[in-house]
mmCIF file of C-alpha atoms and ligand atoms in Angstrom:
data_model
loop_
_atom_site.group_PDB
_atom_site.id
_atom_site.type_symbol
_atom_site.label_atom_id
_atom_site.label_comp_id
_atom_site.label_asym_id
_atom_site.label_seq_id
_atom_site.Cartn_x
_atom_site.Cartn_y
_atom_site.Cartn_z
ATOM 1 C CA MET A 1 7.796 -2.883 -31.978
ATOM 2 C CA CYS A 2 6.449 -2.241 -28.484
ATOM 3 C CA ALA A 3 7.969 0.442 -26.267
ATOM 4 C CA LYS A 4 10.402 -0.787 -23.600
ATOM 5 C CA ILE A 5 10.181 0.305 -19.999
ATOM 6 C CA LEU A 6 12.561 -0.258 -17.082
ATOM 7 C CA LEU A 7 11.056 -0.141 -13.591
ATOM 8 C CA VAL A 8 13.409 0.246 -10.635
ATOM 9 C CA GLY A 9 11.799 -1.205 -7.505
ATOM 10 C CA GLN A 10 9.396 -4.125 -7.185
ATOM 11 C CA GLY A 11 7.274 -3.121 -4.205
ATOM 12 C CA LEU A 12 3.547 -2.511 -4.581
ATOM 13 C CA ALA A 13 4.120 0.506 -6.852
ATOM 14 C CA GLY A 14 6.547 -1.284 -9.184
ATOM 15 C CA SER A 15 4.617 -4.576 -9.269
ATOM 16 C CA VAL A 16 1.221 -3.021 -10.064
ATOM 17 C CA LEU A 17 2.756 -0.695 -12.642
ATOM 18 C CA ALA A 18 4.698 -3.572 -14.240
ATOM 19 C CA LEU A 19 1.587 -5.712 -14.707
ATOM 20 C CA GLN A 20 -0.535 -2.834 -15.997
ATOM 21 C CA ALA A 21 2.201 -1.592 -18.345
ATOM 22 C CA GLU A 22 2.622 -5.086 -19.758
ATOM 23 C CA GLU A 23 -1.135 -5.428 -20.215
ATOM 24 C CA ALA A 24 -1.128 -2.129 -22.118
ATOM 25 C CA GLY A 25 1.541 -3.453 -24.514
ATOM 26 C CA PHE A 26 4.870 -2.310 -23.022
ATOM 27 C CA ASP A 27 7.879 -4.612 -22.930
ATOM 28 C CA VAL A 28 8.578 -4.439 -19.184
ATOM 29 C CA HIS A 29 11.842 -5.080 -17.301
ATOM 30 C CA ILE A 30 11.903 -4.711 -13.526
ATOM 31 C CA ALA A 31 14.741 -4.629 -10.979
ATOM 32 C CA ASP A 32 14.822 -4.865 -7.197
ATOM 33 C CA ASP A 33 17.540 -5.292 -4.577
ATOM 34 C CA ASP A 34 15.322 -6.296 -1.599
ATOM 35 C CA ARG A 35 16.513 -3.554 0.698
ATOM 36 C CA PRO A 36 15.320 -3.951 4.299
ATOM 37 C CA ILE A 37 13.559 -0.549 4.461
ATOM 38 C CA ARG A 38 11.000 -1.536 1.843
ATOM 39 C CA ALA A 39 7.395 -0.934 2.935
ATOM 40 C CA SER A 40 5.400 -3.430 0.893
ATOM 41 C CA GLN A 41 6.845 -6.541 2.482
ATOM 42 C CA TRP A 42 5.496 -5.429 5.881
ATOM 43 C CA ALA A 43 2.277 -3.734 4.795
ATOM 44 C CA GLY A 44 -0.919 -4.695 6.576
ATOM 45 C CA GLY A 45 -2.542 -4.849 3.129
ATOM 46 C CA LEU A 46 -5.832 -3.447 4.458
ATOM 47 C CA VAL A 47 -8.264 -1.595 2.249
ATOM 48 C CA ASN A 48 -10.520 0.665 4.274
ATOM 49 C CA PRO A 49 -12.824 3.204 2.613
ATOM 50 C CA VAL A 50 -13.307 5.104 5.892
ATOM 51 C CA SER A 51 -10.790 7.227 7.751
ATOM 52 C CA PHE A 52 -11.539 6.565 11.413
ATOM 53 C CA LYS A 53 -9.896 9.755 12.646
ATOM 54 C CA ARG A 54 -12.880 11.920 11.669
ATOM 55 C CA LEU A 55 -15.135 9.251 10.120
ATOM 56 C CA THR A 56 -14.576 10.799 6.696
ATOM 57 C CA LEU A 57 -14.352 8.860 3.445
ATOM 58 C CA SER A 58 -10.941 8.044 2.061
ATOM 59 C CA TRP A 59 -9.776 10.437 -0.734
ATOM 60 C CA LYS A 60 -11.340 9.617 -4.165
ATOM 61 C CA ILE A 61 -12.731 6.350 -2.817
ATOM 62 C CA ASP A 62 -15.550 6.090 -5.404
ATOM 63 C CA GLU A 63 -12.974 6.318 -8.215
ATOM 64 C CA LEU A 64 -10.154 4.278 -6.644
ATOM 65 C CA LEU A 65 -12.091 1.268 -5.425
ATOM 66 C CA PRO A 66 -13.571 0.152 -8.802
ATOM 67 C CA VAL A 67 -10.133 0.370 -10.470
ATOM 68 C CA MET A 68 -8.563 -1.600 -7.618
ATOM 69 C CA TYR A 69 -11.224 -4.337 -7.951
ATOM 70 C CA GLN A 70 -10.797 -4.380 -11.732
ATOM 71 C CA PHE A 71 -7.017 -4.736 -11.428
ATOM 72 C CA LEU A 72 -7.148 -7.442 -8.748
ATOM 73 C CA THR A 73 -9.780 -9.433 -10.626
ATOM 74 C CA ALA A 74 -7.610 -9.285 -13.755
ATOM 75 C CA VAL A 75 -4.453 -10.491 -11.970
ATOM 76 C CA GLU A 76 -6.334 -13.193 -10.069
ATOM 77 C CA THR A 77 -7.669 -14.432 -13.402
ATOM 78 C CA LYS A 78 -4.262 -14.169 -15.070
ATOM 79 C CA PHE A 79 -2.468 -16.187 -12.384
ATOM 80 C CA GLN A 80 -5.461 -18.349 -11.309
ATOM 81 C CA LEU A 81 -4.688 -17.390 -7.704
ATOM 82 C CA LYS A 82 -6.449 -15.486 -4.933
ATOM 83 C CA PHE A 83 -4.695 -12.379 -3.540
ATOM 84 C CA TYR A 84 -7.604 -10.295 -2.233
ATOM 85 C CA THR A 85 -10.145 -11.175 0.460
ATOM 86 C CA PRO A 86 -13.177 -8.922 0.973
ATOM 87 C CA LEU A 87 -13.582 -8.549 4.748
ATOM 88 C CA ASN A 88 -15.910 -6.373 6.756
ATOM 89 C CA PHE A 89 -14.219 -4.034 9.158
ATOM 90 C CA HIS A 90 -15.558 -3.588 12.684
ATOM 91 C CA ARG A 91 -14.958 -0.218 14.273
ATOM 92 C CA VAL A 92 -15.030 -0.175 18.078
ATOM 93 C CA PHE A 93 -16.491 3.288 18.719
ATOM 94 C CA ALA A 94 -14.234 5.534 20.763
ATOM 95 C CA SER A 95 -17.092 7.616 22.228
ATOM 96 C CA ILE A 96 -20.839 8.121 22.244
ATOM 97 C CA GLU A 97 -20.311 11.117 19.917
ATOM 98 C CA GLU A 98 -18.613 8.847 17.389
ATOM 99 C CA GLN A 99 -21.486 6.377 17.605
ATOM 100 C CA ASN A 100 -24.011 9.176 16.981
ATOM 101 C CA GLN A 101 -21.960 10.561 14.092
ATOM 102 C CA TRP A 102 -21.780 7.076 12.554
ATOM 103 C CA ASP A 103 -25.563 6.670 12.758
ATOM 104 C CA VAL A 104 -26.112 9.984 10.963
ATOM 105 C CA ILE A 105 -23.596 9.186 8.193
ATOM 106 C CA SER A 106 -24.940 5.678 7.640
ATOM 107 C CA GLU A 107 -28.384 7.107 6.834
ATOM 108 C CA GLY A 108 -26.978 9.679 4.374
ATOM 109 C CA PRO A 109 -25.488 9.619 0.834
ATOM 110 C CA LYS A 110 -22.180 8.087 2.035
ATOM 111 C CA GLY A 111 -24.062 5.309 3.794
ATOM 112 C CA LYS A 112 -22.968 2.611 1.344
ATOM 113 C CA TYR A 113 -19.639 2.371 3.230
ATOM 114 C CA TYR A 114 -21.067 2.632 6.789
ATOM 115 C CA SER A 115 -23.471 -0.102 7.777
ATOM 116 C CA SER A 116 -26.363 1.146 9.916
ATOM 117 C CA LYS A 117 -26.520 -2.284 11.554
ATOM 118 C CA ARG A 118 -25.050 -2.383 15.072
ATOM 119 C CA ILE A 119 -22.642 -5.297 15.554
ATOM 120 C CA GLU A 120 -23.188 -7.570 18.517
ATOM 121 C CA ASN A 121 -20.134 -8.386 20.560
ATOM 122 C CA ARG A 122 -20.567 -11.981 19.492
ATOM 123 C CA ASN A 123 -17.015 -13.281 19.514
ATOM 124 C CA SER A 124 -16.058 -15.852 22.052
ATOM 125 C CA VAL A 125 -13.321 -13.465 23.079
ATOM 126 C CA ALA A 126 -14.602 -10.271 24.711
ATOM 127 C CA VAL A 127 -13.929 -6.997 22.937
ATOM 128 C CA GLU A 128 -14.208 -3.984 25.258
ATOM 129 C CA ALA A 129 -16.742 -1.849 23.385
ATOM 130 C CA PRO A 130 -18.730 0.326 25.825
ATOM 131 C CA PHE A 131 -19.970 2.570 22.972
ATOM 132 C CA GLY A 132 -20.745 -0.276 20.560
ATOM 133 C CA ILE A 133 -19.303 -1.470 17.271
ATOM 134 C CA GLY A 134 -20.030 -0.273 13.712
ATOM 135 C CA GLU A 135 -19.290 -2.048 10.460
ATOM 136 C CA VAL A 136 -17.479 -0.590 7.435
ATOM 137 C CA LEU A 137 -18.550 -2.115 4.132
ATOM 138 C CA HIS A 138 -16.398 -2.700 1.021
ATOM 139 C CA ALA A 139 -13.221 -3.184 3.043
ATOM 140 C CA GLY A 140 -10.766 -6.018 2.468
ATOM 141 C CA TRP A 141 -7.257 -7.348 2.628
ATOM 142 C CA LEU A 142 -4.593 -7.895 -0.006
ATOM 143 C CA ASN A 143 -2.020 -10.540 0.813
ATOM 144 C CA VAL A 144 0.792 -8.255 -0.337
ATOM 145 C CA PRO A 145 3.797 -10.600 0.130
ATOM 146 C CA HIS A 146 1.991 -13.332 -1.845
ATOM 147 C CA PHE A 147 1.094 -10.903 -4.642
ATOM 148 C CA LEU A 148 4.673 -9.561 -4.799
ATOM 149 C CA SER A 149 6.181 -13.018 -4.890
ATOM 150 C CA VAL A 150 3.885 -14.171 -7.732
ATOM 151 C CA ALA A 151 4.582 -10.968 -9.708
ATOM 152 C CA ARG A 152 8.327 -11.444 -9.220
ATOM 153 C CA ASN A 153 8.272 -15.091 -10.289
ATOM 154 C CA TYR A 154 6.291 -14.126 -13.384
ATOM 155 C CA PHE A 155 8.930 -11.605 -14.522
ATOM 156 C CA ILE A 156 11.728 -14.044 -13.566
ATOM 157 C CA SER A 157 10.112 -16.669 -15.792
ATOM 158 C CA LYS A 158 10.167 -14.161 -18.666
ATOM 159 C CA GLN A 159 13.818 -13.292 -17.870
ATOM 160 C CA LYS A 160 12.753 -9.700 -17.304
ATOM 161 C CA PHE A 161 13.494 -9.492 -13.565
ATOM 162 C CA HIS A 162 16.907 -8.184 -12.462
ATOM 163 C CA GLN A 163 17.951 -8.826 -8.863
ATOM 164 C CA GLN A 164 20.173 -5.790 -8.439
ATOM 165 C CA THR A 165 20.534 -2.156 -7.464
ATOM 166 C CA ILE A 166 20.212 0.368 -10.276
ATOM 167 C CA ALA A 167 21.333 3.985 -9.872
ATOM 168 C CA GLU A 168 21.166 6.993 -12.169
ATOM 169 C CA LYS A 169 24.914 6.719 -12.869
ATOM 170 C CA ASP A 170 24.305 3.260 -14.417
ATOM 171 C CA LEU A 171 22.121 4.801 -17.146
ATOM 172 C CA HIS A 172 22.976 6.951 -20.126
ATOM 173 C CA LYS A 173 21.025 8.439 -22.988
ATOM 174 C CA LYS A 174 21.652 7.524 -26.626
ATOM 175 C CA ASP A 175 19.428 8.478 -29.591
ATOM 176 C CA ASN A 176 16.771 9.672 -27.155
ATOM 177 C CA MET A 177 16.673 6.232 -25.443
ATOM 178 C CA TRP A 178 17.853 5.218 -21.979
ATOM 179 C CA VAL A 179 20.583 2.596 -22.041
ATOM 180 C CA TRP A 180 21.131 0.276 -19.089
ATOM 181 C CA ASN A 181 23.190 -2.886 -19.252
ATOM 182 C CA GLU A 182 23.332 -2.500 -23.061
ATOM 183 C CA ILE A 183 19.519 -2.661 -23.228
ATOM 184 C CA LYS A 184 17.692 0.353 -24.688
ATOM 185 C CA PHE A 185 14.565 1.654 -22.983
ATOM 186 C CA ASP A 186 12.010 4.270 -23.992
ATOM 187 C CA PHE A 187 11.196 5.003 -20.341
ATOM 188 C CA VAL A 188 12.751 4.490 -16.924
ATOM 189 C CA VAL A 189 10.373 4.666 -13.941
ATOM 190 C CA VAL A 190 11.802 4.716 -10.426
ATOM 191 C CA CYS A 191 9.440 3.003 -7.950
ATOM 192 C CA SER A 192 11.885 2.970 -5.078
ATOM 193 C CA GLY A 193 9.669 3.773 -2.082
ATOM 194 C CA VAL A 194 11.559 6.061 0.312
ATOM 195 C CA SER A 195 14.967 5.507 -1.363
ATOM 196 C CA LEU A 196 15.875 8.416 -3.614
ATOM 197 C CA THR A 197 19.564 8.926 -2.907
ATOM 198 C CA GLU A 198 20.658 7.106 -6.074
ATOM 199 C CA TRP A 199 18.588 9.509 -8.204
ATOM 200 C CA PRO A 200 20.072 13.044 -8.218
ATOM 201 C CA SER A 201 17.652 14.205 -10.919
ATOM 202 C CA LEU A 202 14.715 13.304 -8.618
ATOM 203 C CA SER A 203 16.187 14.986 -5.552
ATOM 204 C CA THR A 204 13.516 17.711 -5.464
ATOM 205 C CA LEU A 205 10.819 15.094 -4.837
ATOM 206 C CA ASN A 206 10.007 15.177 -1.159
ATOM 207 C CA VAL A 207 9.253 11.600 -0.115
ATOM 208 C CA ILE A 208 8.998 11.523 3.672
ATOM 209 C CA PRO A 209 9.652 8.207 5.467
ATOM 210 C CA ASN A 210 7.088 7.226 8.068
ATOM 211 C CA LYS A 211 7.979 4.179 10.106
ATOM 212 C CA GLY A 212 5.272 1.592 10.744
ATOM 213 C CA GLU A 213 5.525 -1.449 12.986
ATOM 214 C CA THR A 214 3.271 -4.481 13.328
ATOM 215 C CA VAL A 215 3.235 -7.598 15.478
ATOM 216 C CA THR A 216 1.793 -10.966 14.538
ATOM 217 C CA LEU A 217 -0.042 -12.696 17.390
ATOM 218 C CA ASN A 218 -1.209 -16.185 18.142
ATOM 219 C CA LEU A 219 -4.655 -15.888 19.808
ATOM 220 C CA PRO A 220 -5.588 -19.489 20.696
ATOM 221 C CA GLU A 221 -9.127 -18.556 21.827
ATOM 222 C CA ALA A 222 -10.041 -16.116 19.040
ATOM 223 C CA ASP A 223 -12.405 -17.171 16.289
ATOM 224 C CA TRP A 224 -13.451 -14.065 14.373
ATOM 225 C CA ASN A 225 -12.936 -13.471 10.671
ATOM 226 C CA GLU A 226 -13.474 -9.724 10.478
ATOM 227 C CA MET A 227 -10.916 -6.986 10.792
ATOM 228 C CA ILE A 228 -11.337 -5.045 14.025
ATOM 229 C CA HIS A 229 -10.237 -1.454 14.692
ATOM 230 C CA PHE A 230 -9.892 0.061 18.160
ATOM 231 C CA GLY A 231 -7.301 2.748 17.396
ATOM 232 C CA ASN A 232 -5.131 -0.054 15.956
ATOM 233 C CA PHE A 233 -6.206 -2.792 13.574
ATOM 234 C CA LEU A 234 -6.373 -6.514 14.169
ATOM 235 C CA LEU A 235 -6.402 -8.527 10.950
ATOM 236 C CA PRO A 236 -7.207 -12.274 10.792
ATOM 237 C CA LEU A 237 -4.457 -14.058 8.832
ATOM 238 C CA ASP A 238 -4.848 -17.738 9.512
ATOM 239 C CA THR A 239 -6.303 -20.019 12.187
ATOM 240 C CA ASN A 240 -5.657 -18.180 15.487
ATOM 241 C CA LYS A 241 -3.075 -15.966 13.766
ATOM 242 C CA TYR A 242 -3.704 -12.199 13.681
ATOM 243 C CA LYS A 243 -1.714 -9.137 12.645
ATOM 244 C CA LEU A 244 -1.845 -6.162 15.005
ATOM 245 C CA GLY A 245 -0.784 -2.747 13.728
ATOM 246 C CA ALA A 246 0.333 -0.302 12.900
ATOM 247 C CA THR A 247 2.334 2.452 14.548
ATOM 248 C CA PHE A 248 3.162 5.783 12.877
ATOM 249 C CA ASP A 249 6.560 7.352 13.575
ATOM 250 C CA TRP A 250 7.124 10.611 11.666
ATOM 251 C CA SER A 251 10.770 11.007 12.702
ATOM 252 C CA PRO A 252 12.320 7.586 12.208
ATOM 253 C CA THR A 253 16.040 7.237 12.754
ATOM 254 C CA ASP A 254 16.226 3.735 11.266
ATOM 255 C CA GLU A 255 14.077 0.958 9.823
ATOM 256 C CA PHE A 256 14.368 -1.545 12.677
ATOM 257 C CA PRO A 257 11.587 -2.839 14.977
ATOM 258 C CA THR A 258 11.588 -1.180 18.419
ATOM 259 C CA GLU A 259 10.500 -2.377 21.868
ATOM 260 C CA THR A 260 8.640 0.934 22.362
ATOM 261 C CA ALA A 261 6.383 0.379 19.351
ATOM 262 C CA LYS A 262 5.764 -3.258 20.317
ATOM 263 C CA GLU A 263 4.729 -2.206 23.831
ATOM 264 C CA GLU A 264 2.465 0.535 22.415
ATOM 265 C CA LEU A 265 0.674 -1.997 20.210
ATOM 266 C CA LEU A 266 0.327 -4.642 22.924
ATOM 267 C CA LYS A 267 -0.933 -2.106 25.462
ATOM 268 C CA ALA A 268 -3.676 -0.930 23.076
ATOM 269 C CA PHE A 269 -4.573 -4.549 22.327
ATOM 270 C CA GLN A 270 -4.838 -5.514 25.999
ATOM 271 C CA CYS A 271 -6.995 -2.443 26.740
ATOM 272 C CA HIS A 272 -9.589 -3.582 24.210
ATOM 273 C CA ILE A 273 -9.406 -7.357 23.932
ATOM 274 C CA ARG A 274 -9.216 -9.819 26.795
ATOM 275 C CA THR A 275 -7.659 -13.029 25.587
ATOM 276 C CA PRO A 276 -4.351 -14.869 26.015
ATOM 277 C CA PHE A 277 -1.777 -14.164 23.316
ATOM 278 C CA GLN A 278 1.760 -14.911 22.175
ATOM 279 C CA VAL A 279 3.844 -12.657 19.937
ATOM 280 C CA LEU A 280 5.007 -14.580 16.868
ATOM 281 C CA GLN A 281 6.662 -11.826 14.831
ATOM 282 C CA HIS A 282 7.513 -8.148 14.979
ATOM 283 C CA ASN A 283 8.260 -6.131 11.815
ATOM 284 C CA ALA A 284 8.932 -2.588 10.702
ATOM 285 C CA GLY A 285 8.971 -0.744 7.376
ATOM 286 C CA LEU A 286 9.111 2.813 6.044
ATOM 287 C CA ARG A 287 5.965 4.168 4.368
ATOM 288 C CA PRO A 288 6.760 6.568 1.509
ATOM 289 C CA THR A 289 4.583 9.572 2.365
ATOM 290 C CA THR A 290 4.336 13.111 0.959
ATOM 291 C CA LYS A 291 3.624 16.474 2.570
ATOM 292 C CA ASP A 292 0.362 16.988 0.654
ATOM 293 C CA ARG A 293 -0.648 13.293 1.186
ATOM 294 C CA ARG A 294 -0.852 12.741 -2.577
ATOM 295 C CA PRO A 295 1.125 10.214 -4.661
ATOM 296 C CA ILE A 296 3.817 11.336 -7.096
ATOM 297 C CA LEU A 297 3.722 10.417 -10.796
ATOM 298 C CA GLY A 298 5.770 11.367 -13.811
ATOM 299 C CA CYS A 299 8.994 13.280 -14.366
ATOM 300 C CA ILE A 300 10.284 16.628 -13.257
ATOM 301 C CA GLU A 301 12.260 17.506 -16.376
ATOM 302 C CA GLU A 302 10.829 16.867 -19.839
ATOM 303 C CA ASN A 303 11.947 13.389 -21.047
ATOM 304 C CA GLY A 304 13.620 12.808 -17.699
ATOM 305 C CA ILE A 305 13.534 9.848 -15.379
ATOM 306 C CA GLN A 306 9.992 9.104 -14.208
ATOM 307 C CA PHE A 307 8.875 8.400 -10.646
ATOM 308 C CA PHE A 308 5.915 6.487 -9.273
ATOM 309 C CA GLY A 309 5.393 6.406 -5.504
ATOM 310 C CA GLY A 310 4.498 8.396 -2.432
ATOM 311 C CA LEU A 311 1.639 5.974 -1.776
ATOM 312 C CA GLY A 312 1.764 6.583 1.984
ATOM 313 C CA ALA A 313 -0.421 4.356 4.147
ATOM 314 C CA LYS A 314 -2.831 3.437 1.310
ATOM 315 C CA GLY A 315 -0.666 1.694 -1.250
ATOM 316 C CA VAL A 316 -3.168 -1.068 -2.034
ATOM 317 C CA LEU A 317 -5.970 1.339 -2.878
ATOM 318 C CA LEU A 318 -3.884 3.964 -4.696
ATOM 319 C CA ALA A 319 -1.476 1.864 -6.774
ATOM 320 C CA PRO A 320 -3.895 0.455 -9.414
ATOM 321 C CA TYR A 321 -5.662 3.758 -10.191
ATOM 322 C CA PHE A 322 -2.512 5.870 -10.407
ATOM 323 C CA SER A 323 -0.342 3.335 -12.226
ATOM 324 C CA LYS A 324 -3.128 3.128 -14.816
ATOM 325 C CA MET A 325 -2.958 6.923 -15.127
ATOM 326 C CA LEU A 326 0.841 6.793 -15.563
ATOM 327 C CA VAL A 327 0.619 4.029 -18.186
ATOM 328 C CA ALA A 328 -1.885 6.107 -20.219
ATOM 329 C CA HIS A 329 0.424 9.106 -19.890
ATOM 330 C CA LEU A 330 3.499 7.194 -21.121
ATOM 331 C CA MET A 331 1.643 5.422 -23.915
ATOM 332 C CA HIS A 332 -0.676 8.139 -25.233
ATOM 333 C CA GLY A 333 0.514 11.361 -23.618
ATOM 334 C CA THR A 334 -2.697 11.603 -21.556
ATOM 335 C CA PRO A 335 -2.105 14.409 -19.037
ATOM 336 C CA LEU A 336 -1.509 13.499 -15.392
ATOM 337 C CA ASP A 337 -3.808 15.016 -12.771
ATOM 338 C CA HIS A 338 -2.172 18.165 -11.494
ATOM 339 C CA GLU A 339 -2.432 17.184 -7.813
ATOM 340 C CA VAL A 340 -0.340 14.020 -8.339
ATOM 341 C CA ASN A 341 2.014 15.284 -11.067
ATOM 342 C CA ALA A 342 5.722 15.232 -10.091
ATOM 343 C CA LYS A 343 6.009 18.671 -11.722
ATOM 344 C CA ARG A 344 4.384 20.171 -8.630
ATOM 345 C CA TYR A 345 7.839 19.793 -7.076
ATOM 346 C CA LEU A 346 9.485 21.966 -9.752
ATOM 347 C CA LYS A 347 11.475 24.742 -8.132
ATOM 348 C CA SER A 348 10.124 28.064 -9.401
HETATM 349 C C1 FAD B 401 3.844 -1.339 8.863
HETATM 350 C C2 FAD B 401 3.155 -0.910 7.619
HETATM 351 C C3 FAD B 401 1.807 -1.182 7.448
HETATM 352 C C4 FAD B 401 1.146 -0.782 6.292
HETATM 353 N N1 FAD B 401 -0.155 -1.133 6.142
HETATM 354 C C5 FAD B 401 -0.795 -0.824 4.989
HETATM 355 C C6 FAD B 401 -2.139 -1.232 4.791
HETATM 356 O O1 FAD B 401 -2.740 -1.875 5.655
HETATM 357 N N2 FAD B 401 -2.746 -0.910 3.619
HETATM 358 C C7 FAD B 401 -2.097 -0.201 2.632
HETATM 359 O O2 FAD B 401 -2.692 0.052 1.575
HETATM 360 N N3 FAD B 401 -0.807 0.211 2.800
HETATM 361 C C8 FAD B 401 -0.161 -0.072 3.958
HETATM 362 N N4 FAD B 401 1.130 0.328 4.144
HETATM 363 C C9 FAD B 401 1.722 1.221 3.126
HETATM 364 C C10 FAD B 401 2.246 0.446 1.929
HETATM 365 O O3 FAD B 401 3.065 -0.575 2.415
HETATM 366 C C11 FAD B 401 3.008 1.390 1.002
HETATM 367 O O4 FAD B 401 2.180 2.422 0.521
HETATM 368 C C12 FAD B 401 3.559 0.658 -0.217
HETATM 369 O O5 FAD B 401 4.054 -0.593 0.149
HETATM 370 C C13 FAD B 401 4.646 1.454 -0.894
HETATM 371 O O6 FAD B 401 5.123 0.698 -1.980
HETATM 372 P P1 FAD B 401 6.350 1.166 -2.871
HETATM 373 O O7 FAD B 401 6.476 0.159 -3.943
HETATM 374 O O8 FAD B 401 6.210 2.594 -3.253
HETATM 375 O O9 FAD B 401 7.621 1.131 -1.881
HETATM 376 P P2 FAD B 401 8.420 -0.118 -1.285
HETATM 377 O O10 FAD B 401 7.515 -1.176 -0.845
HETATM 378 O O11 FAD B 401 9.339 0.447 -0.261
HETATM 379 O O12 FAD B 401 9.232 -0.689 -2.509
HETATM 380 C C14 FAD B 401 10.368 -0.078 -3.028
HETATM 381 C C15 FAD B 401 11.227 -1.184 -3.616
HETATM 382 O O13 FAD B 401 12.270 -0.592 -4.381
HETATM 383 C C16 FAD B 401 13.464 -1.312 -4.150
HETATM 384 N N5 FAD B 401 14.552 -0.368 -4.463
HETATM 385 C C17 FAD B 401 14.736 0.865 -3.955
HETATM 386 N N6 FAD B 401 15.771 1.466 -4.552
HETATM 387 C C18 FAD B 401 16.260 0.587 -5.465
HETATM 388 C C19 FAD B 401 17.329 0.639 -6.402
HETATM 389 N N7 FAD B 401 18.110 1.723 -6.545
HETATM 390 N N8 FAD B 401 17.560 -0.449 -7.187
HETATM 391 C C20 FAD B 401 16.787 -1.556 -7.079
HETATM 392 N N9 FAD B 401 15.738 -1.649 -6.212
HETATM 393 C C21 FAD B 401 15.490 -0.593 -5.416
HETATM 394 C C22 FAD B 401 13.378 -1.730 -2.687
HETATM 395 O O14 FAD B 401 14.189 -2.869 -2.432
HETATM 396 C C23 FAD B 401 11.890 -2.039 -2.550
HETATM 397 O O15 FAD B 401 11.588 -3.393 -2.786
HETATM 398 C C24 FAD B 401 1.832 -0.060 5.284
HETATM 399 C C25 FAD B 401 3.188 0.213 5.440
HETATM 400 C C26 FAD B 401 3.861 -0.200 6.594
HETATM 401 C C27 FAD B 401 5.325 0.075 6.742
#
């Protein structure tokens, strides 16, 4: 008989883990209560191998990217649907120093992610780029809401999706198994994003909420299909429809969209791109971040409740690699990497 696993939370973390755990042979149940603070529903969905702050490569990119491609190819084949679009990413250089730094990197060993080709400002809409534009390779976009909705419908069709809140008090242990709703589980994995209040035994995990806001714009004169970055990103969604984001607020008091963040985004947009626009939508979510910027996997106490999360601003890239690691750990006892292991939060 295959081992049973209950996942609490069906955001990116829970959905990717659910599909990988099932593929590995687990009998998977998943629950979600659609709370408004969830991050995945509002994620940009961008995959960007380069961190523009210092033009460094994203952490573990050479290991994460192949696993992400492998996972997305497998789910696209399974569902006969397209979730991921490879898109080049145009970086509007912030200074001449950045342009020079880019040229040096693109000629070196990390050059496979930084194109040495200079991009012409060839859009019909003018992008203010006095220092030029560079192109990041191997970037792309996951349509996260579409992926989540397909994953949910799949588990609904198997009668393994539970539309409800689950808290630690709803579970008890019997014969070394977790019992919830009279169903016995070998493992319970909480994938609850920033929400940890229902889980006293996970209270030492320090998941820090970071609020992000985006606006969706109608740009009737825009015709480009690349992602553009000028301090903020602009992502093509549909004909004339673009997502502009995202803000970072490290001290959020709530999860609601704010006028301040909207103005910040629109000001940055208007400084760099001259074209008429209308705001179609404005959204906010809370990114689950951690102090050491590393995800959290596993349990704190031996045979305790497991956690998978802390994916920060890079959920799309991190989720497949680290859920695969957690699945191997639960199935075969394969050790978790120390830097992502939940046990790093153990109080000494
Ligand atoms: C504005 C914004 C833009 C972003 N852009 C990008 C991007 O471009 N690229 C990228 O890779 N990442 C991006 N991110 C980050 C990404 O969204 C997160 O890393 C990722 O979505 C986190 O997923 P999660 O499943 O851990 O958490 P969540 O998405 O928050 O999911 C947690 C789920 O658990 C459910 N839940 C919680 N508690 C319970 C309970 N007790 N019972 C039942 N259900 C429960 C919630 O309803 C929720 O659905 C962005 C985030 C934001 C906010």
